[in-house]
Coordinates of C-alpha atoms in Angstrom, one line a residue:
X165 CA 0.0 0.0 0.0
X166 CA 1.4 3.4 -1.0
X167 CA 0.9 6.4 1.3
X168 CA 1.2 10.1 0.4
X169 CA 3.4 11.9 3.1
X170 CA 2.6 15.5 3.5
X171 CA 5.3 18.0 4.4
X172 CA 3.6 20.7 6.6
X173 CA 6.3 23.2 5.7
X174 CA 5.9 22.6 1.9
X175 CA 4.2 25.5 0.0
X176 CA 0.6 24.8 -1.1
X177 CA 0.4 23.2 -4.4
X178 CA -1.3 25.0 -7.3
X179 CA -3.6 22.9 -9.5
X180 CA -5.2 23.0 -12.9
X181 CA -8.9 22.5 -13.2
X182 CA -10.8 21.7 -16.4
X183 CA -14.4 22.8 -15.7
X184 CA -16.0 20.9 -18.5
X185 CA -19.5 20.7 -19.8
X186 CA -19.8 16.9 -19.6
X187 CA -16.8 16.0 -17.3
X188 CA -14.5 18.0 -15.0
X189 CA -11.1 17.1 -13.7
X190 CA -8.2 18.5 -11.6
X191 CA -4.5 17.9 -12.1
X192 CA -1.2 18.8 -10.5
X193 CA 2.5 18.7 -11.5
X194 CA 4.5 15.9 -9.9
X195 CA 8.2 15.3 -10.8
X196 CA 7.9 17.6 -13.8
X197 CA 4.8 15.8 -15.3
X198 CA 1.1 16.5 -14.9
X199 CA -0.9 13.9 -13.0
X200 CA -4.7 13.8 -12.8
X201 CA -6.1 13.6 -9.2
X202 CA -8.8 11.2 -8.3
X203 CA -12.2 12.8 -7.9
X204 CA -14.9 11.8 -5.4
X205 CA -16.0 9.1 -7.8
X206 CA -12.7 7.4 -7.5
X207 CA -11.8 8.2 -11.2
X208 CA -10.0 11.2 -12.8
X209 CA -13.2 12.3 -14.5
X210 CA -16.0 13.8 -12.5
X211 CA -19.4 14.0 -14.4
X212 CA -20.4 17.7 -14.4
X213 CA -23.8 16.9 -12.9
X214 CA -25.3 18.2 -9.6
X215 CA -28.4 16.8 -7.9
X216 CA -30.3 18.9 -5.4
X217 CA -32.1 16.6 -2.9
X218 CA -35.5 17.2 -1.4
X219 CA -33.9 17.5 2.1
X220 CA -31.2 20.0 1.3
X221 CA -28.5 17.6 0.3
X222 CA -26.3 18.3 -2.7
X223 CA -24.6 15.5 -4.6
X224 CA -22.0 15.8 -7.4
X225 CA -20.7 13.4 -10.1
X226 CA -21.7 9.9 -10.7
X227 CA -24.1 9.8 -7.8
X228 CA -25.9 12.9 -9.0
X229 CA -26.0 11.5 -12.6
X230 CA -27.9 8.4 -11.3
X231 CA -30.8 10.8 -10.5
X232 CA -31.0 12.3 -14.0
X233 CA -33.8 10.0 -15.2
X234 CA -35.7 9.8 -11.9
X235 CA -35.6 13.4 -10.9
X236 CA -34.5 15.4 -14.0
X237 CA -35.7 18.7 -12.8
X238 CA -33.6 18.5 -9.6
X239 CA -30.5 17.2 -11.5
X240 CA -28.6 19.8 -13.5
X241 CA -26.2 18.6 -16.2
X242 CA -24.2 20.7 -18.7
X243 CA -24.7 23.9 -16.6
X244 CA -21.7 25.4 -18.5
X245 CA -23.9 25.8 -21.5
X246 CA -26.3 28.0 -19.5
X247 CA -23.6 30.3 -18.2
X248 CA -24.3 33.9 -19.5
X249 CA -27.5 32.9 -21.2
X250 CA -30.9 34.5 -20.6
X251 CA -33.9 32.5 -19.5
X252 CA -35.9 33.6 -22.5
X253 CA -33.2 32.9 -25.1
X254 CA -34.7 30.8 -27.8
X255 CA -32.1 28.0 -27.4
X256 CA -32.3 27.9 -23.6
X257 CA -35.3 25.5 -23.4
X258 CA -33.6 23.2 -25.9
X259 CA -30.5 22.6 -23.7
X260 CA -32.2 20.4 -21.1
X261 CA -35.4 19.2 -19.5
X262 CA -35.4 21.7 -16.6
X263 CA -37.9 24.0 -14.9
X264 CA -36.9 27.6 -15.1
X265 CA -37.9 30.0 -12.3
X266 CA -38.8 33.6 -13.0
X267 CA -36.6 36.3 -11.5
X268 CA -36.1 40.1 -11.6
X269 CA -33.4 39.7 -14.2
X270 CA -34.6 37.7 -17.2
X271 CA -31.1 37.7 -18.6
X272 CA -30.0 35.1 -16.0
X273 CA -31.1 31.5 -16.0
X274 CA -32.5 30.2 -12.7
X275 CA -33.2 26.5 -12.2
X276 CA -36.3 25.5 -10.2
X277 CA -34.9 22.5 -8.3
X278 CA -37.8 22.2 -5.8
X279 CA -36.3 24.4 -3.1
X280 CA -37.3 27.7 -1.6
X281 CA -34.7 29.5 -3.8
X282 CA -33.8 28.6 -7.4
X283 CA -30.1 28.1 -8.3
X284 CA -28.1 29.7 -11.1
X285 CA -25.5 28.1 -13.4
X286 CA -22.9 29.9 -11.4
X287 CA -24.0 28.1 -8.3
X288 CA -24.2 24.8 -10.0
X289 CA -20.6 25.2 -11.3
X290 CA -19.5 26.2 -7.8
X291 CA -20.7 22.9 -6.5
X292 CA -18.6 21.0 -9.0
X293 CA -15.6 23.2 -8.2
X294 CA -16.1 22.6 -4.4
X295 CA -16.0 18.8 -5.0
X296 CA -12.8 19.1 -7.1
X297 CA -11.3 21.4 -4.5
X298 CA -12.0 19.0 -1.7
X299 CA -10.6 16.1 -3.7
X300 CA -7.3 18.1 -4.2
X301 CA -7.1 18.9 -0.5
X302 CA -7.6 15.3 0.5
X303 CA -4.7 14.2 -1.7
X304 CA -2.4 17.2 -1.5
X305 CA -2.9 18.2 2.1
X306 CA -2.9 21.9 1.3
X307 CA -4.1 23.8 -1.8
X308 CA -2.7 26.9 -3.4
X309 CA -4.4 28.7 -6.3
X310 CA -5.9 27.2 -9.4
X311 CA -5.8 27.8 -13.1
X312 CA -9.3 27.2 -14.5
X313 CA -9.9 26.6 -18.2
X314 CA -12.6 28.2 -20.3
X315 CA -13.6 27.9 -23.9
X316 CA -11.6 30.4 -26.1
X317 CA -14.9 31.8 -27.3
X318 CA -16.3 32.5 -23.8
X319 CA -17.1 36.2 -23.7
X320 CA -16.6 38.6 -20.7
X321 CA -19.8 37.6 -19.0
X322 CA -19.0 33.9 -19.2
X323 CA -15.5 34.4 -18.0
X324 CA -16.6 36.5 -15.1
X325 CA -19.3 33.9 -14.2
X326 CA -16.6 31.3 -14.1
X327 CA -14.5 33.4 -11.7
X328 CA -17.6 34.0 -9.5
X329 CA -18.2 30.2 -9.3
X330 CA -14.6 29.7 -8.2
X331 CA -15.0 32.4 -5.5
X332 CA -18.1 30.7 -4.2
X333 CA -16.2 27.4 -4.1
X334 CA -13.4 29.0 -2.1
X335 CA -10.8 28.8 -4.8
X336 CA -8.2 31.4 -5.6
X337 CA -8.1 31.9 -9.4
X338 CA -4.5 32.4 -10.6
X339 CA -5.7 32.7 -14.2
X340 CA -8.4 31.7 -16.6
X341 CA -6.8 29.8 -19.4
X342 CA -8.3 29.1 -22.8
X343 CA -8.9 25.4 -23.2
X344 CA -7.1 25.0 -26.6
X345 CA -4.1 26.9 -25.3
X346 CA -4.0 24.6 -22.2
X347 CA -4.0 21.5 -24.5
X348 CA -1.2 22.9 -26.6
X349 CA 0.8 23.6 -23.5
X350 CA 0.4 20.0 -22.4
X351 CA 1.5 18.8 -25.8
X352 CA 4.4 21.3 -26.0
X353 CA 5.8 20.2 -22.7
X354 CA 5.4 16.5 -23.7
X355 CA 6.8 16.7 -27.1
X356 CA 9.1 19.7 -26.9
X357 CA 8.0 20.7 -30.5
X358 CA 8.2 23.9 -32.3
X359 CA 5.8 24.7 -35.1
X360 CA 2.3 25.7 -36.0
X361 CA -0.5 23.6 -34.6
X362 CA -4.3 23.5 -34.8
X363 CA -6.1 22.6 -31.7
X364 CA -9.5 21.1 -32.5
X365 CA -11.5 21.0 -29.2
X366 CA -14.9 19.4 -29.4
X367 CA -16.2 18.8 -25.9
X368 CA -19.6 18.1 -24.5
X369 CA -21.0 21.6 -25.0
X370 CA -18.5 23.8 -26.7
X371 CA -16.3 23.8 -29.8
X372 CA -13.0 25.7 -30.1
X373 CA -10.4 25.9 -32.9
X374 CA -7.1 27.6 -32.2
X375 CA -4.2 28.1 -34.5
X376 CA -1.1 28.2 -32.2
X377 CA 2.6 28.9 -32.8
X378 CA 5.0 27.0 -30.5
X379 CA 8.5 28.5 -30.7
X380 CA 11.4 28.9 -28.2
X381 CA 9.2 28.6 -25.1
X382 CA 6.6 30.9 -26.4
X383 CA 3.0 29.7 -27.1
X384 CA 1.4 32.3 -29.2
X385 CA -2.2 32.1 -30.4
X386 CA -2.3 33.2 -34.1
X387 CA -6.1 33.0 -34.3
X388 CA -9.1 31.5 -32.6
X389 CA -12.7 30.7 -33.3
X390 CA -15.5 28.3 -32.4
X391 CA -19.0 28.0 -31.1
X392 CA -19.9 28.2 -27.4
X393 CA -23.1 26.2 -28.1
X394 CA -21.9 23.2 -30.1
X395 CA -20.6 19.9 -28.8
X396 CA -21.3 16.3 -28.0
X397 CA -24.6 17.3 -26.3
X398 CA -25.9 18.3 -29.7
X399 CA -25.0 14.8 -31.0
X400 CA -26.9 13.3 -28.1
X401 CA -30.0 15.5 -28.8
X402 CA -29.9 14.6 -32.5
X403 CA -29.9 10.9 -31.6
X404 CA -32.5 11.4 -28.8
X405 CA -34.9 13.0 -31.3
X406 CA -34.8 9.8 -33.3
X407 CA -35.5 7.8 -30.2
X408 CA -38.3 10.0 -29.1
X409 CA -40.0 9.5 -32.4
X410 CA -39.6 5.7 -32.0
X411 CA -41.2 6.0 -28.6
X412 CA -44.3 7.5 -30.3
X413 CA -43.5 11.0 -29.0
X414 CA -43.5 13.0 -32.2
X415 CA -45.5 15.8 -30.5
X416 CA -43.2 17.9 -28.3
X417 CA -46.1 18.6 -26.0
X418 CA -46.2 15.0 -25.0
X419 CA -42.6 14.8 -24.0
X420 CA -42.2 15.1 -20.2
X421 CA -38.9 15.9 -18.6
X422 CA -38.5 12.3 -17.4
X423 CA -39.1 10.9 -21.0
X424 CA -36.6 13.4 -22.5
X425 CA -34.0 12.5 -19.9
X426 CA -34.6 8.8 -20.6
X427 CA -34.1 9.4 -24.4
X428 CA -30.9 11.5 -23.8
X429 CA -29.5 8.8 -21.5
X430 CA -30.2 6.1 -24.1
X431 CA -28.7 8.3 -26.9
X432 CA -25.4 8.8 -24.9
X433 CA -25.1 5.1 -24.3
X434 CA -25.7 4.3 -28.0
X435 CA -23.2 7.0 -29.1
X436 CA -20.5 5.5 -26.9
X437 CA -21.2 2.0 -28.1
X438 CA -21.1 3.1 -31.7
X439 CA -17.5 4.2 -31.2
X440 CA -16.6 0.5 -30.9
X441 CA -19.3 -1.3 -32.9
X442 CA -20.7 -0.8 -36.4
X443 CA -24.3 -1.4 -35.3
X444 CA -26.2 -1.2 -32.0
X445 CA -29.8 -2.0 -30.9
X446 CA -31.5 0.4 -28.5
X447 CA -34.6 -0.6 -26.5
X448 CA -36.9 2.3 -25.3
X449 CA -40.5 2.2 -23.8
X450 CA -43.2 2.9 -26.3
X451 CA -46.0 5.3 -25.6
X452 CA -49.1 3.3 -24.7
X453 CA -47.1 0.3 -23.5
X454 CA -44.5 -2.1 -24.6
X455 CA -41.0 -1.5 -26.0
X456 CA -39.6 -0.2 -29.2
X457 CA -36.4 -1.5 -30.6
X458 CA -34.3 0.7 -32.8
X459 CA -31.3 -0.6 -34.7
X460 CA -28.7 2.2 -35.4
X461 CA -25.7 1.8 -37.7
X462 CA -22.6 3.8 -37.4
X463 CA -23.2 5.2 -40.8
X464 CA -26.7 6.4 -39.7
X465 CA -25.2 8.2 -36.8
X466 CA -22.4 9.7 -38.9
X467 CA -25.0 11.1 -41.4
X468 CA -27.0 12.5 -38.4
X469 CA -24.1 14.4 -37.0
X470 CA -22.4 15.4 -40.3
X471 CA -24.1 18.9 -40.2
X472 CA -22.6 19.5 -36.8
X473 CA -19.2 18.6 -37.9
X474 CA -19.5 20.8 -41.0
X475 CA -20.2 23.7 -38.6
X476 CA -16.9 23.0 -36.9
X477 CA -15.3 22.9 -40.4
X478 CA -16.5 26.4 -41.2
X479 CA -15.0 27.8 -38.0
X480 CA -11.7 25.9 -38.7
X481 CA -11.4 27.4 -42.2
X482 CA -12.1 30.9 -40.9
X483 CA -9.4 30.5 -38.2
X484 CA -6.8 29.4 -40.8
X485 CA -7.7 32.4 -43.0
X486 CA -7.3 34.7 -40.0
X487 CA -3.9 33.2 -39.3
X488 CA -2.9 33.6 -42.9
X489 CA -2.2 29.9 -43.2
X490 CA -3.3 27.0 -45.3
X491 CA -3.9 23.5 -43.8
X492 CA -0.8 22.3 -45.6
X493 CA 1.4 24.7 -43.6
X494 CA 0.4 23.2 -40.2
X495 CA 2.8 20.9 -38.4
X496 CA 0.1 19.0 -36.6
X497 CA -3.5 18.9 -35.4
X498 CA -4.3 18.2 -31.7
X499 CA -7.6 16.6 -30.7
X500 CA -9.2 17.7 -27.4
X501 CA -12.5 16.8 -25.8
X502 CA -14.3 13.6 -25.3
X503 CA -16.4 14.0 -28.5
X504 CA -13.2 13.6 -30.6
X505 CA -13.0 9.9 -29.5
X506 CA -15.7 9.2 -32.1
X507 CA -14.2 7.6 -35.2
X508 CA -16.3 9.8 -37.5
X509 CA -14.9 13.0 -35.8
X510 CA -11.4 11.8 -36.2
X511 CA -12.0 11.0 -39.9
X512 CA -13.6 14.3 -40.5
X513 CA -10.6 16.2 -38.9
X514 CA -8.2 14.2 -41.1
X515 CA -10.3 15.0 -44.1
X516 CA -10.5 18.7 -43.2
X517 CA -6.8 19.3 -42.5
X518 CA -5.3 16.6 -44.8
X519 CA -3.3 14.9 -42.0
X520 CA -3.8 12.4 -39.2
X521 CA -4.5 14.2 -35.9
X522 CA -2.4 13.8 -32.8
X523 CA -4.0 11.6 -30.1
X524 CA -1.1 10.7 -27.8
X525 CA -2.6 12.3 -24.7
X526 CA -6.0 11.5 -23.3
X527 CA -8.4 14.0 -24.9
X528 CA -10.5 14.1 -21.8
X529 CA -7.5 15.0 -19.5
X530 CA -5.2 17.0 -21.8
X531 CA -6.8 20.3 -20.9
X532 CA -6.4 19.7 -17.1
X533 CA -2.8 18.6 -17.8
X534 CA -2.0 22.0 -19.5
X535 CA -3.8 23.9 -16.8
X536 CA -1.7 22.1 -14.1
X537 CA 1.5 23.0 -16.0
X538 CA 0.5 26.7 -16.2
X539 CA -0.6 26.7 -12.5
X540 CA 2.8 25.3 -11.5
X541 CA 4.6 28.0 -13.5
X542 CA 2.5 30.8 -12.1
X543 CA 3.0 29.5 -8.5
X544 CA 6.7 29.4 -9.0
X545 CA 6.7 32.8 -10.9
X546 CA 8.5 31.1 -13.7
X547 CA 9.0 32.5 -17.1
X548 CA 9.9 29.2 -18.7
X549 CA 6.8 29.2 -20.9
X550 CA 5.0 32.3 -22.1
X551 CA 1.4 32.0 -23.2
X552 CA 0.1 34.6 -25.6
X553 CA -3.7 34.3 -26.1
X554 CA -5.6 36.6 -28.4
X555 CA -8.9 38.4 -28.4
X556 CA -11.6 36.5 -30.3
X557 CA -13.6 39.6 -31.3
X558 CA -12.7 43.3 -31.7
X559 CA -13.4 45.8 -28.9
X560 CA -14.2 49.4 -29.6
X561 CA -16.4 52.4 -28.9
X562 CA -19.3 54.0 -30.8
X563 CA -18.5 57.2 -32.6
X564 CA -20.7 60.1 -33.6
X565 CA -23.0 58.9 -36.3
X566 CA -23.1 55.3 -35.1
X567 CA -19.8 54.0 -36.5
X568 CA -17.3 51.9 -34.5
X569 CA -13.7 52.9 -33.7
X570 CA -11.9 49.7 -32.9
X571 CA -9.5 50.2 -30.0
X572 CA -8.3 46.6 -29.8
X573 CA -8.8 44.5 -33.0
X574 CA -9.6 40.8 -32.9
X575 CA -6.6 38.5 -32.7
X576 CA -4.7 41.1 -30.6
X577 CA -2.4 39.2 -28.3
X578 CA -3.4 39.5 -24.6
X579 CA -2.8 40.8 -22.1
X580 CA -3.1 44.0 -24.1
X581 CA -3.8 47.7 -23.8
X582 CA -4.5 50.5 -26.2
X583 CA -5.6 54.1 -26.2
X584 CA -7.6 56.3 -28.5
X585 CA -8.5 60.0 -28.3
X586 CA -11.8 61.6 -29.0
X587 CA -13.2 65.1 -29.0
X588 CA -16.5 66.9 -28.5
X589 CA -19.0 67.4 -31.4
X590 CA -21.0 70.3 -30.0
X591 CA -20.0 73.7 -28.4
X592 CA -20.2 73.8 -24.6
X593 CA -20.5 70.0 -24.3
X594 CA -20.1 69.1 -20.6
X595 CA -20.0 65.3 -20.8
X596 CA -19.0 62.3 -22.9
X597 CA -21.3 59.2 -23.2
X598 CA -19.1 56.2 -24.0
X599 CA -20.6 53.1 -25.5
X600 CA -18.3 50.1 -25.5
X601 CA -19.0 47.4 -28.2
X602 CA -17.7 44.1 -29.3
X603 CA -17.8 42.7 -32.8
X604 CA -16.6 43.1 -36.4
X605 CA -19.4 45.1 -38.1
X606 CA -18.8 48.7 -39.1
X607 CA -21.8 50.2 -37.2
X608 CA -22.3 49.9 -33.4
X609 CA -26.0 48.9 -33.9
X610 CA -24.8 45.7 -35.6
X611 CA -22.2 44.9 -32.8
X612 CA -22.8 43.6 -29.3
X613 CA -23.2 46.2 -26.6
X614 CA -20.9 45.6 -23.6
X615 CA -21.3 48.8 -21.4
X616 CA -22.3 52.4 -21.4
X617 CA -21.1 55.1 -19.0
X618 CA -20.9 58.9 -18.9
X619 CA -18.0 61.2 -17.9
X620 CA -19.5 64.4 -16.6
X621 CA -18.3 67.7 -15.2
X622 CA -16.2 68.9 -18.2
X623 CA -16.0 72.7 -18.4
X624 CA -17.9 74.2 -21.4
X625 CA -15.5 74.6 -24.4
X626 CA -15.8 75.1 -28.1
X627 CA -16.5 72.0 -30.2
X628 CA -13.3 70.0 -30.8
X629 CA -11.3 71.6 -27.9
X630 CA -12.0 69.0 -25.2
X631 CA -9.9 65.8 -25.4
X632 CA -11.1 62.4 -24.1
X633 CA -8.5 59.7 -23.8
X634 CA -10.1 56.2 -23.7
X635 CA -7.9 53.3 -22.5
X636 CA -8.8 49.6 -23.0
X637 CA -6.9 47.0 -20.9
X638 CA -7.5 43.3 -21.3
X639 CA -5.9 41.1 -18.6
X640 CA -4.5 37.6 -19.1
X641 CA -8.0 36.1 -18.3
X642 CA -9.6 38.1 -21.1
X643 CA -11.5 40.5 -18.8
X644 CA -11.8 44.2 -20.0
X645 CA -11.3 47.4 -18.1
X646 CA -12.2 50.7 -19.8
X647 CA -10.9 54.1 -18.5
X648 CA -12.0 57.5 -19.8
X649 CA -10.0 60.6 -18.9
X650 CA -10.5 64.2 -20.1
X651 CA -7.0 65.5 -20.6
X652 CA -7.5 69.2 -19.9
X653 CA -9.2 68.7 -16.5
X654 CA -7.9 65.3 -15.4
X655 CA -11.5 64.0 -14.8
X656 CA -11.4 60.2 -15.0
X657 CA -13.8 57.3 -14.7
X658 CA -13.3 53.6 -15.3
X659 CA -15.5 50.5 -15.6
X660 CA -14.9 46.8 -15.5
X661 CA -16.9 45.3 -18.3
X662 CA -18.9 42.4 -16.9
X663 CA -22.0 42.2 -19.1
X664 CA -24.9 40.4 -17.4
X665 CA -25.7 38.1 -20.3
X666 CA -23.7 36.3 -23.0
X667 CA -23.9 35.8 -26.7
X668 CA -26.7 33.7 -28.2
X669 CA -25.9 30.7 -30.4
X670 CA -26.5 32.8 -33.5
X671 CA -24.3 35.7 -32.3
X672 CA -21.4 33.3 -31.4
X673 CA -21.5 31.5 -34.7
X674 CA -22.5 34.4 -37.0
X675 CA -20.7 37.5 -35.8
X676 CA -17.7 36.9 -37.9
X677 CA -19.7 35.4 -40.8
X678 CA -21.9 38.5 -40.8
X679 CA -18.9 40.8 -40.9
X680 CA -17.7 38.9 -44.0
X681 CA -21.1 38.6 -45.6
X682 CA -22.0 42.3 -45.1
X683 CA -18.5 43.7 -45.5
X684 CA -19.1 46.0 -48.5
X685 CA -22.6 46.9 -47.4
X686 CA -21.3 47.8 -43.9
X687 CA -18.5 49.9 -45.3
X688 CA -20.9 51.9 -47.4
X689 CA -23.2 52.4 -44.5
X690 CA -20.3 53.5 -42.3
X691 CA -19.1 56.0 -45.0
X692 CA -22.5 57.4 -45.3
X693 CA -22.8 57.8 -41.5
X694 CA -19.4 59.5 -41.3
X695 CA -20.2 61.8 -44.3
X696 CA -23.5 62.8 -42.5
X697 CA -21.5 63.7 -39.3
X698 CA -19.0 65.7 -41.3
X699 CA -21.8 67.4 -43.2
X700 CA -23.5 68.3 -39.9
X701 CA -20.3 69.7 -38.5
X702 CA -19.8 71.8 -41.6
X703 CA -23.3 73.1 -41.5
X704 CA -23.0 74.1 -37.8
X705 CA -19.6 75.8 -38.3
X706 CA -20.9 77.7 -41.4
X707 CA -24.1 78.9 -39.5
X708 CA -21.9 80.2 -36.7
X709 CA -19.7 82.0 -39.1
X710 CA -22.7 83.6 -40.8
X711 CA -23.9 84.9 -37.5
X712 CA -20.5 86.4 -36.7
X713 CA -19.0 87.6 -40.1
X714 CA -21.7 87.7 -42.7
X715 CA -20.7 91.3 -43.5
X716 CA -17.6 89.9 -45.2
X717 CA -19.7 88.3 -47.9
X718 CA -21.2 90.0 -50.9
X719 CA -24.9 89.5 -51.6
X720 CA -24.1 87.1 -54.4
X721 CA -21.6 85.2 -52.2
X722 CA -24.1 84.9 -49.4
X723 CA -26.7 83.5 -51.7
X724 CA -24.2 80.9 -52.9
X725 CA -23.3 80.0 -49.4
X726 CA -26.9 79.7 -48.3
X727 CA -27.8 77.6 -51.4
X728 CA -24.9 75.3 -50.7
X729 CA -26.0 75.0 -47.0
X730 CA -29.5 74.0 -48.1
X731 CA -28.0 71.5 -50.5
X732 CA -25.9 70.0 -47.8
X733 CA -28.7 69.8 -45.3
X734 CA -30.9 68.0 -47.9
X735 CA -28.1 65.6 -48.9
X736 CA -27.3 64.7 -45.3
X737 CA -31.0 64.0 -44.5
X738 CA -32.0 62.2 -47.7
X739 CA -29.0 60.8 -49.5
X740 CA -28.4 57.0 -49.5
X741 CA -24.8 57.1 -50.9
X742 CA -21.8 58.8 -49.1
X743 CA -20.7 60.3 -52.4
X744 CA -23.7 62.5 -52.7
X745 CA -23.1 63.9 -49.2
X746 CA -19.4 64.4 -49.9
X747 CA -20.2 66.3 -53.2
X748 CA -22.5 68.7 -51.2
X749 CA -19.6 69.2 -48.6
X750 CA -17.2 70.0 -51.5
X751 CA -19.6 72.6 -52.9
X752 CA -20.0 74.4 -49.6
X753 CA -16.2 74.1 -49.0
X754 CA -15.6 75.8 -52.4
X755 CA -18.1 78.6 -51.8
X756 CA -16.7 79.4 -48.3
X757 CA -13.0 79.1 -49.1
X758 CA -12.3 82.8 -49.9
X759 CA -14.5 83.9 -47.1
X760 CA -12.5 81.9 -44.6
X761 CA -9.4 83.8 -45.6
X762 CA -11.1 87.1 -45.0
X763 CA -12.3 85.9 -41.6
X764 CA -8.8 84.9 -40.7
X765 CA -7.5 88.4 -41.7
X766 CA -10.1 90.0 -39.5
X767 CA -9.2 87.8 -36.5
X768 CA -5.5 88.6 -36.9
X769 CA -6.2 92.3 -37.2
X770 CA -8.4 92.3 -34.1
X771 CA -5.7 90.4 -32.2
X772 CA -2.9 92.9 -32.9
X773 CA -4.8 96.2 -32.5
X774 CA -3.4 98.4 -29.8
X775 CA -0.9 95.8 -28.5
X776 CA 2.9 95.7 -28.0
X777 CA 5.0 93.5 -30.2
X778 CA 5.6 90.8 -27.6
X779 CA 1.9 90.4 -26.9
X780 CA 1.1 90.5 -30.6
X781 CA 3.2 87.4 -31.4
X782 CA 1.3 85.3 -28.9
X783 CA -2.1 86.7 -29.8
X784 CA -1.5 86.2 -33.5
X785 CA -0.5 82.6 -32.9
X786 CA -3.6 82.0 -30.8
X787 CA -5.9 83.7 -33.3
X788 CA -4.4 81.9 -36.2
X789 CA -4.7 78.6 -34.3
X790 CA -8.4 79.2 -33.6
X791 CA -9.1 80.2 -37.2
X792 CA -7.1 77.2 -38.6
X793 CA -9.1 74.9 -36.3
X794 CA -12.3 76.5 -37.4
X795 CA -11.5 76.1 -41.1
X796 CA -10.3 72.6 -40.6
X797 CA -13.5 71.9 -38.6
X798 CA -15.5 73.5 -41.4
X799 CA -13.8 71.5 -44.1
X800 CA -14.4 68.2 -42.2
X801 CA -10.6 67.5 -41.9
X802 CA -10.0 67.7 -38.2

């Protein structure tokens, strides 16, 4: 019998945790190699299932899973798929046979588990993490921090929810690490390879594809993509739908939570058996009595899940294009996630990339192995390996007119920071409203809104004189902090972007595709919006100039300026093409050009009247600067 001997003076061990949709695991580094710890089930893999008993008990893992068919409403599986999702999202009801409780915030899922208070996905995840934490303490004696993995395509809300779950479980989070990067780290340490690799991660509920460069101890993500609502669970549901029809339950209204859970359980078992056998027979109860037997062939199952695999293929091709690579330029393809055990998945990946994938490490544990390696490095403050993740989507702010100024473009290596400077649009403006958005479209209305906040208390100044410096900082866990500072006054405000709900299935899958599909259309709309803003600026500046210096115009010149003003107003209001607005701007610019020179002469003459030479130099410079700014503002070139 072997016993672990704990040294009470030894520093607490840091661990890596793979908080998975279907299974979770915890690993630690021993003698330079990652080792999976035994969970409460006595195995390295803990089913990510939590059962809430009628008398206040909470059970996790295999024991909880046993209740799934008997008490499906009290037994929550795949809670990770609900993180950051609203209760009224169209896809929410399809993710499991649960009762959802109403709450003040409809953007948060609440499971009715038959208790006085419902539970959220964060609380369910916390129970799983508590179990893993206790298992680690039982085997290590003491526990330091933890590196917890998340899908690369988790947004800020989902990442923050994961950190909240860890906090509820009593864990110190050293870092959130993207799952594909963790897998590549495990393979890099094992194989000591350099090169460009694709990490194809198809788990129970999420899919990620990452193109990663391994070179000289640096793991750099070149591009990333995926779908946070695609995985083995979808394969189970496709097969369960076939079983439900065989049970005589074609009408969804006739499907109780217990019957759905029964069909899903039979589907999972059949899926696993088809990984080893060419054909299986499944027996399920028939509506009205008796049993129905359904014979399923591996080819039938592969045809059933082919559309799901093709969805992963589209994301893979997009990731390769973003990295500027072809499949032939890859040095290898790493498989991650239990769903990649299916022969059909492995064949599809080989067909997609034109090479046999790497499967040396257990796809169910490789993510935990990489997380353990990173946790060990962080605990030792080592710089042996540098991980460079990237932003999956661009971050920016809405500009006047509805366009987007991208402060941090997608695929920027993180941690990262960037600044951008903005100015006021109107005279005497005393505040800035900042709208932070995420996405690839040209207009803010087509992107995802992350946060809004206002910086107030700015002294009234002429338009364009105030300067707002906006800073974006993304930490190593992918969480965003936005700071806004008015440079002349020093007024400052900051916000940590923690949106309260995540992306829908369609947004996750389609945001990048939409940007590609609507690229030319978006650019035209953006140009039109910008032209209208410039036109409005020029109209405002010209109206102010007419109020102050109309006497410098002849009657004919004034009529020409007023006609051009009317033309620009009409173009800005009615035109559907930016060229029409720009043409009207050019007409007004031409008709005010000579007048602008006369106004500058008047300003300089007024500045030097009755003053000494030393004062004149400064005043002239100031007057010239004001007029130059006005003219630039009028011409739409500031």
